[in-house]
mmCIF file of N, CA and C in Angstrom:
data_model
loop_
_atom_site.group_PDB
_atom_site.id
_atom_site.type_symbol
_atom_site.label_atom_id
_atom_site.label_comp_id
_atom_site.label_asym_id
_atom_site.label_seq_id
_atom_site.Cartn_x
_atom_site.Cartn_y
_atom_site.Cartn_z
ATOM 1 N N MET K 1 -24.723 -0.947 -3.831
ATOM 2 C CA MET K 1 -25.516 -0.060 -3.009
ATOM 3 C C MET K 1 -26.477 -0.843 -2.116
ATOM 4 N N LYS K 2 -27.036 -1.911 -2.654
ATOM 5 C CA LYS K 2 -27.963 -2.714 -1.861
ATOM 6 C C LYS K 2 -27.251 -3.328 -0.665
ATOM 7 N N HIS K 3 -26.032 -3.796 -0.869
ATOM 8 C CA HIS K 3 -25.273 -4.386 0.236
ATOM 9 C C HIS K 3 -25.003 -3.333 1.309
ATOM 10 N N ALA K 4 -24.659 -2.119 0.899
ATOM 11 C CA ALA K 4 -24.420 -1.040 1.862
ATOM 12 C C ALA K 4 -25.689 -0.753 2.663
ATOM 13 N N GLN K 5 -26.810 -0.673 1.984
ATOM 14 C CA GLN K 5 -28.080 -0.360 2.630
ATOM 15 C C GLN K 5 -28.519 -1.480 3.567
ATOM 16 N N ASP K 6 -28.384 -2.723 3.134
ATOM 17 C CA ASP K 6 -28.892 -3.855 3.905
ATOM 18 C C ASP K 6 -27.935 -4.348 4.987
ATOM 19 N N LYS K 7 -26.632 -4.219 4.776
ATOM 20 C CA LYS K 7 -25.661 -4.842 5.685
ATOM 21 C C LYS K 7 -24.728 -3.861 6.384
ATOM 22 N N ILE K 8 -24.184 -2.898 5.654
ATOM 23 C CA ILE K 8 -23.148 -2.032 6.212
ATOM 24 C C ILE K 8 -23.748 -0.910 7.072
ATOM 25 N N LEU K 9 -24.701 -0.162 6.546
ATOM 26 C CA LEU K 9 -25.285 0.939 7.308
ATOM 27 C C LEU K 9 -25.943 0.484 8.611
ATOM 28 N N PRO K 10 -26.645 -0.656 8.639
ATOM 29 C CA PRO K 10 -27.185 -1.114 9.925
ATOM 30 C C PRO K 10 -26.097 -1.389 10.974
ATOM 31 N N LEU K 11 -24.940 -1.873 10.556
ATOM 32 C CA LEU K 11 -23.844 -2.096 11.502
ATOM 33 C C LEU K 11 -23.363 -0.772 12.091
ATOM 34 N N VAL K 12 -23.199 0.234 11.233
ATOM 35 C CA VAL K 12 -22.752 1.550 11.697
ATOM 36 C C VAL K 12 -23.795 2.156 12.629
ATOM 37 N N SER K 13 -25.067 2.083 12.258
ATOM 38 C CA SER K 13 -26.144 2.643 13.083
ATOM 39 C C SER K 13 -26.211 1.966 14.442
ATOM 40 N N ALA K 14 -26.132 0.658 14.466
ATOM 41 C CA ALA K 14 -26.191 -0.080 15.730
ATOM 42 C C ALA K 14 -25.025 0.304 16.633
ATOM 43 N N PHE K 15 -23.857 0.476 16.056
ATOM 44 C CA PHE K 15 -22.681 0.849 16.842
ATOM 45 C C PHE K 15 -22.894 2.213 17.503
ATOM 46 N N TYR K 16 -23.352 3.186 16.746
ATOM 47 C CA TYR K 16 -23.504 4.536 17.282
ATOM 48 C C TYR K 16 -24.664 4.668 18.260
ATOM 49 N N LYS K 17 -25.640 3.776 18.196
ATOM 50 C CA LYS K 17 -26.718 3.792 19.180
ATOM 51 C C LYS K 17 -26.211 3.329 20.542
ATOM 52 N N ASN K 18 -25.148 2.530 20.547
ATOM 53 C CA ASN K 18 -24.651 1.934 21.783
ATOM 54 C C ASN K 18 -23.446 2.644 22.382
ATOM 55 N N VAL K 19 -22.952 3.697 21.768
ATOM 56 C CA VAL K 19 -21.805 4.419 22.311
ATOM 57 C C VAL K 19 -22.127 5.906 22.388
ATOM 58 N N ASP K 20 -21.492 6.566 23.324
ATOM 59 C CA ASP K 20 -21.686 8.000 23.483
ATOM 60 C C ASP K 20 -20.423 8.697 23.010
ATOM 61 N N LEU K 21 -20.449 9.196 21.784
ATOM 62 C CA LEU K 21 -19.289 9.859 21.195
ATOM 63 C C LEU K 21 -19.580 11.324 20.944
ATOM 64 N N ASP K 22 -18.546 12.124 21.025
ATOM 65 C CA ASP K 22 -18.622 13.516 20.634
ATOM 66 C C ASP K 22 -19.010 13.570 19.155
ATOM 67 N N PRO K 23 -19.953 14.443 18.766
ATOM 68 C CA PRO K 23 -20.362 14.509 17.352
ATOM 69 C C PRO K 23 -19.211 14.682 16.368
ATOM 70 N N GLY K 24 -18.092 15.263 16.805
ATOM 71 C CA GLY K 24 -16.940 15.406 15.920
ATOM 72 C C GLY K 24 -16.307 14.089 15.548
ATOM 73 N N ASN K 25 -16.649 13.028 16.276
ATOM 74 C CA ASN K 25 -16.089 11.705 15.993
ATOM 75 C C ASN K 25 -17.055 10.784 15.249
ATOM 76 N N TRP K 26 -18.228 11.309 14.882
ATOM 77 C CA TRP K 26 -19.147 10.493 14.104
ATOM 78 C C TRP K 26 -18.602 10.291 12.705
ATOM 79 N N ILE K 27 -18.917 9.178 12.119
ATOM 80 C CA ILE K 27 -18.504 8.887 10.752
ATOM 81 C C ILE K 27 -19.533 9.494 9.806
ATOM 82 N N THR K 28 -19.095 10.325 8.873
ATOM 83 C CA THR K 28 -20.008 10.878 7.871
ATOM 84 C C THR K 28 -19.824 10.190 6.529
ATOM 85 N N SER K 29 -18.688 9.574 6.336
ATOM 86 C CA SER K 29 -18.418 8.772 5.149
ATOM 87 C C SER K 29 -17.574 7.585 5.587
ATOM 88 N N LEU K 30 -17.733 6.499 4.900
ATOM 89 C CA LEU K 30 -16.956 5.314 5.204
ATOM 90 C C LEU K 30 -16.204 4.907 3.946
ATOM 91 N N TRP K 31 -14.900 4.853 4.066
ATOM 92 C CA TRP K 31 -14.055 4.435 2.958
ATOM 93 C C TRP K 31 -13.407 3.111 3.308
ATOM 94 N N ALA K 32 -13.381 2.235 2.351
ATOM 95 C CA ALA K 32 -12.699 0.955 2.524
ATOM 96 C C ALA K 32 -12.088 0.580 1.179
ATOM 97 N N THR K 33 -11.026 -0.183 1.235
ATOM 98 C CA THR K 33 -10.462 -0.769 0.028
ATOM 99 C C THR K 33 -10.673 -2.264 0.134
ATOM 100 N N LEU K 34 -11.349 -2.821 -0.847
ATOM 101 C CA LEU K 34 -11.595 -4.257 -0.889
ATOM 102 C C LEU K 34 -10.598 -4.888 -1.841
ATOM 103 N N TYR K 35 -10.015 -5.974 -1.428
ATOM 104 C CA TYR K 35 -9.063 -6.711 -2.261
ATOM 105 C C TYR K 35 -9.781 -7.946 -2.790
ATOM 106 N N ILE K 36 -9.912 -8.014 -4.114
ATOM 107 C CA ILE K 36 -10.669 -9.067 -4.785
ATOM 108 C C ILE K 36 -9.687 -9.994 -5.499
ATOM 109 N N ASN K 37 -9.813 -11.301 -5.258
ATOM 110 C CA ASN K 37 -8.877 -12.226 -5.897
ATOM 111 C C ASN K 37 -9.343 -12.610 -7.308
ATOM 112 N N LYS K 38 -8.606 -13.493 -7.950
ATOM 113 C CA LYS K 38 -8.892 -13.896 -9.342
ATOM 114 C C LYS K 38 -10.222 -14.625 -9.489
ATOM 115 N N ARG K 39 -10.748 -15.161 -8.388
ATOM 116 C CA ARG K 39 -12.026 -15.874 -8.435
ATOM 117 C C ARG K 39 -13.211 -14.975 -8.094
ATOM 118 N N GLY K 40 -12.937 -13.679 -7.820
ATOM 119 C CA GLY K 40 -14.015 -12.750 -7.504
ATOM 120 C C GLY K 40 -14.437 -12.797 -6.046
ATOM 121 N N THR K 41 -13.533 -13.201 -5.165
ATOM 122 C CA THR K 41 -13.813 -13.283 -3.734
ATOM 123 C C THR K 41 -13.083 -12.155 -3.008
ATOM 124 N N VAL K 42 -13.781 -11.488 -2.092
ATOM 125 C CA VAL K 42 -13.122 -10.475 -1.256
ATOM 126 C C VAL K 42 -12.222 -11.221 -0.277
ATOM 127 N N VAL K 43 -10.926 -10.943 -0.339
ATOM 128 C CA VAL K 43 -9.969 -11.667 0.507
ATOM 129 C C VAL K 43 -9.354 -10.794 1.591
ATOM 130 N N ASP K 44 -9.479 -9.475 1.475
ATOM 131 C CA ASP K 44 -8.950 -8.590 2.506
ATOM 132 C C ASP K 44 -9.654 -7.239 2.397
ATOM 133 N N VAL K 45 -9.637 -6.504 3.510
ATOM 134 C CA VAL K 45 -10.300 -5.201 3.581
ATOM 135 C C VAL K 45 -9.397 -4.254 4.357
ATOM 136 N N ASP K 46 -9.273 -3.023 3.873
ATOM 137 C CA ASP K 46 -8.551 -1.993 4.595
ATOM 138 C C ASP K 46 -9.506 -0.831 4.837
ATOM 139 N N ILE K 47 -9.678 -0.454 6.116
ATOM 140 C CA ILE K 47 -10.491 0.699 6.491
ATOM 141 C C ILE K 47 -9.546 1.686 7.157
ATOM 142 N N PRO K 48 -9.140 2.741 6.454
ATOM 143 C CA PRO K 48 -8.098 3.619 6.969
ATOM 144 C C PRO K 48 -8.547 4.633 8.029
ATOM 145 N N ASP K 49 -9.821 4.890 8.189
ATOM 146 C CA ASP K 49 -10.303 5.927 9.102
ATOM 147 C C ASP K 49 -10.159 5.479 10.558
ATOM 148 N N ASP K 50 -9.386 6.210 11.353
ATOM 149 C CA ASP K 50 -9.164 5.875 12.755
ATOM 150 C C ASP K 50 -10.408 6.026 13.617
ATOM 151 N N ARG K 51 -11.410 6.746 13.124
ATOM 152 C CA ARG K 51 -12.652 6.893 13.896
ATOM 153 C C ARG K 51 -13.481 5.629 13.886
ATOM 154 N N VAL K 52 -13.180 4.701 12.980
ATOM 155 C CA VAL K 52 -13.873 3.416 12.963
ATOM 156 C C VAL K 52 -13.210 2.573 14.038
ATOM 157 N N ARG K 53 -13.882 2.455 15.166
ATOM 158 C CA ARG K 53 -13.333 1.798 16.346
ATOM 159 C C ARG K 53 -13.211 0.292 16.153
ATOM 160 N N GLY K 54 -12.443 -0.351 17.035
ATOM 161 C CA GLY K 54 -12.094 -1.761 16.928
ATOM 162 C C GLY K 54 -13.234 -2.709 16.640
ATOM 163 N N SER K 55 -14.284 -2.705 17.483
ATOM 164 C CA SER K 55 -15.364 -3.670 17.287
ATOM 165 C C SER K 55 -16.141 -3.378 16.014
ATOM 166 N N LEU K 56 -16.386 -2.088 15.726
ATOM 167 C CA LEU K 56 -17.082 -1.743 14.486
ATOM 168 C C LEU K 56 -16.222 -2.121 13.291
ATOM 169 N N ARG K 57 -14.935 -1.824 13.371
ATOM 170 C CA ARG K 57 -14.012 -2.166 12.278
ATOM 171 C C ARG K 57 -14.066 -3.669 11.988
ATOM 172 N N GLN K 58 -14.031 -4.478 13.041
ATOM 173 C CA GLN K 58 -14.040 -5.930 12.850
ATOM 174 C C GLN K 58 -15.354 -6.414 12.246
ATOM 175 N N HIS K 59 -16.480 -5.873 12.730
ATOM 176 C CA HIS K 59 -17.785 -6.269 12.171
ATOM 177 C C HIS K 59 -17.905 -5.864 10.703
ATOM 178 N N LEU K 60 -17.417 -4.671 10.373
ATOM 179 C CA LEU K 60 -17.463 -4.229 8.980
ATOM 180 C C LEU K 60 -16.584 -5.114 8.094
ATOM 181 N N CYS K 61 -15.378 -5.404 8.554
ATOM 182 C CA CYS K 61 -14.486 -6.274 7.771
ATOM 183 C C CYS K 61 -15.126 -7.637 7.564
ATOM 184 N N ASP K 62 -15.701 -8.197 8.616
ATOM 185 C CA ASP K 62 -16.368 -9.502 8.498
ATOM 186 C C ASP K 62 -17.480 -9.451 7.458
ATOM 187 N N GLU K 63 -18.261 -8.369 7.466
ATOM 188 C CA GLU K 63 -19.368 -8.251 6.519
ATOM 189 C C GLU K 63 -18.858 -8.070 5.088
ATOM 190 N N PHE K 64 -17.815 -7.255 4.908
ATOM 191 C CA PHE K 64 -17.240 -7.084 3.573
ATOM 192 C C PHE K 64 -16.705 -8.412 3.040
ATOM 193 N N LEU K 65 -16.099 -9.208 3.905
ATOM 194 C CA LEU K 65 -15.545 -10.503 3.465
ATOM 195 C C LEU K 65 -16.634 -11.481 3.037
ATOM 196 N N LYS K 66 -17.872 -11.263 3.468
ATOM 197 C CA LYS K 66 -18.998 -12.132 3.090
ATOM 198 C C LYS K 66 -19.606 -11.742 1.742
ATOM 199 N N MET K 67 -19.226 -10.566 1.207
ATOM 200 C CA MET K 67 -19.847 -10.086 -0.031
ATOM 201 C C MET K 67 -19.644 -11.080 -1.170
ATOM 202 N N LYS K 68 -20.716 -11.334 -1.873
ATOM 203 C CA LYS K 68 -20.695 -12.242 -3.023
ATOM 204 C C LYS K 68 -20.987 -11.459 -4.298
ATOM 205 N N GLY K 69 -20.800 -12.110 -5.422
ATOM 206 C CA GLY K 69 -21.208 -11.537 -6.695
ATOM 207 C C GLY K 69 -20.167 -10.688 -7.400
ATOM 208 N N TRP K 70 -18.942 -10.696 -6.911
ATOM 209 C CA TRP K 70 -17.895 -9.933 -7.587
ATOM 210 C C TRP K 70 -17.415 -10.671 -8.827
ATOM 211 N N LYS K 71 -17.195 -9.940 -9.869
ATOM 212 C CA LYS K 71 -16.546 -10.506 -11.050
ATOM 213 C C LYS K 71 -15.094 -10.071 -10.987
ATOM 214 N N PRO K 72 -14.173 -10.986 -11.163
ATOM 215 C CA PRO K 72 -12.768 -10.581 -11.080
ATOM 216 C C PRO K 72 -12.403 -9.595 -12.189
ATOM 217 N N ALA K 73 -11.437 -8.750 -11.870
ATOM 218 C CA ALA K 73 -10.914 -7.849 -12.899
ATOM 219 C C ALA K 73 -10.239 -8.693 -13.976
ATOM 220 N N ARG K 74 -10.103 -8.127 -15.155
ATOM 221 C CA ARG K 74 -9.478 -8.869 -16.255
ATOM 222 C C ARG K 74 -8.379 -8.017 -16.877
ATOM 223 N N GLN K 75 -7.344 -8.694 -17.240
ATOM 224 C CA GLN K 75 -6.250 -8.054 -17.971
ATOM 225 C C GLN K 75 -5.803 -9.032 -19.036
ATOM 226 N N ASP K 76 -5.749 -8.592 -20.276
ATOM 227 C CA ASP K 76 -5.426 -9.468 -21.406
ATOM 228 C C ASP K 76 -6.315 -10.707 -21.408
ATOM 229 N N SER K 77 -7.601 -10.479 -21.141
ATOM 230 C CA SER K 77 -8.628 -11.526 -21.127
ATOM 231 C C SER K 77 -8.428 -12.573 -20.027
ATOM 232 N N GLN K 78 -7.575 -12.305 -19.061
ATOM 233 C CA GLN K 78 -7.329 -13.236 -17.958
ATOM 234 C C GLN K 78 -7.791 -12.587 -16.646
ATOM 235 N N PRO K 79 -8.409 -13.389 -15.741
ATOM 236 C CA PRO K 79 -8.790 -12.829 -14.444
ATOM 237 C C PRO K 79 -7.540 -12.471 -13.636
ATOM 238 N N VAL K 80 -7.603 -11.332 -12.946
ATOM 239 C CA VAL K 80 -6.483 -10.869 -12.115
ATOM 240 C C VAL K 80 -7.021 -10.353 -10.775
ATOM 241 N N CYS K 81 -6.151 -10.301 -9.791
ATOM 242 C CA CYS K 81 -6.479 -9.698 -8.496
ATOM 243 C C CYS K 81 -6.590 -8.188 -8.680
ATOM 244 N N ALA K 82 -7.441 -7.562 -7.890
ATOM 245 C CA ALA K 82 -7.616 -6.116 -8.018
ATOM 246 C C ALA K 82 -8.115 -5.534 -6.702
ATOM 247 N N THR K 83 -8.062 -4.223 -6.611
ATOM 248 C CA THR K 83 -8.637 -3.530 -5.464
ATOM 249 C C THR K 83 -9.870 -2.774 -5.934
ATOM 250 N N TYR K 84 -10.782 -2.558 -4.995
ATOM 251 C CA TYR K 84 -11.991 -1.817 -5.290
ATOM 252 C C TYR K 84 -12.207 -0.798 -4.178
ATOM 253 N N PRO K 85 -12.259 0.496 -4.503
ATOM 254 C CA PRO K 85 -12.543 1.500 -3.478
ATOM 255 C C PRO K 85 -14.040 1.516 -3.168
ATOM 256 N N TYR K 86 -14.387 1.337 -1.920
ATOM 257 C CA TYR K 86 -15.778 1.258 -1.484
ATOM 258 C C TYR K 86 -16.066 2.481 -0.621
ATOM 259 N N THR K 87 -17.008 3.305 -1.016
ATOM 260 C CA THR K 87 -17.345 4.513 -0.287
ATOM 261 C C THR K 87 -18.849 4.578 -0.095
ATOM 262 N N ILE K 88 -19.267 4.896 1.137
ATOM 263 C CA ILE K 88 -20.687 5.147 1.383
ATOM 264 C C ILE K 88 -20.800 6.378 2.274
ATOM 265 N N ARG K 89 -21.887 7.086 2.138
ATOM 266 C CA ARG K 89 -22.170 8.241 2.985
ATOM 267 C C ARG K 89 -23.038 7.779 4.155
ATOM 268 N N CYS K 90 -22.711 8.235 5.342
ATOM 269 C CA CYS K 90 -23.456 7.892 6.543
ATOM 270 C C CYS K 90 -24.118 9.172 7.065
ATOM 271 N N ILE K 91 -25.370 9.075 7.447
ATOM 272 C CA ILE K 91 -26.107 10.235 7.940
ATOM 273 C C ILE K 91 -26.619 9.923 9.345
ATOM 274 N N ARG K 92 -26.419 10.849 10.269
ATOM 275 C CA ARG K 92 -26.958 10.671 11.610
ATOM 276 C C ARG K 92 -28.236 11.502 11.703
ATOM 277 N N TRP K 93 -29.362 10.822 11.934
ATOM 278 C CA TRP K 93 -30.634 11.489 12.075
ATOM 279 C C TRP K 93 -30.810 11.911 13.525
ATOM 280 N N GLN K 94 -31.293 13.101 13.747
ATOM 281 C CA GLN K 94 -31.591 13.592 15.095
ATOM 282 C C GLN K 94 -32.976 13.114 15.489
ATOM 283 N N ASP K 95 -33.086 12.635 16.722
ATOM 284 C CA ASP K 95 -34.405 12.187 17.224
ATOM 285 C C ASP K 95 -35.214 13.366 17.703
#
């Protein structure tokens, strides 16, 4: 949650301050799938929502790839690759 608050939400907010989009295209939730390797490193990110435009998508992926502190999943006491569903709620405040 701290990473979302400190890194992800500011990217989304900055993007929407700089573009003029129809309110129907605003993001209200952000879903991503993070792929974590055996060493606990994020190695890939999938953001399926088409409303996440190219530059925002790239900045978000770059930020997700920088995330530290993951513990790898374990199976039979051995570290394994795994996916992690990442969801955050986004709120647009009216000025």
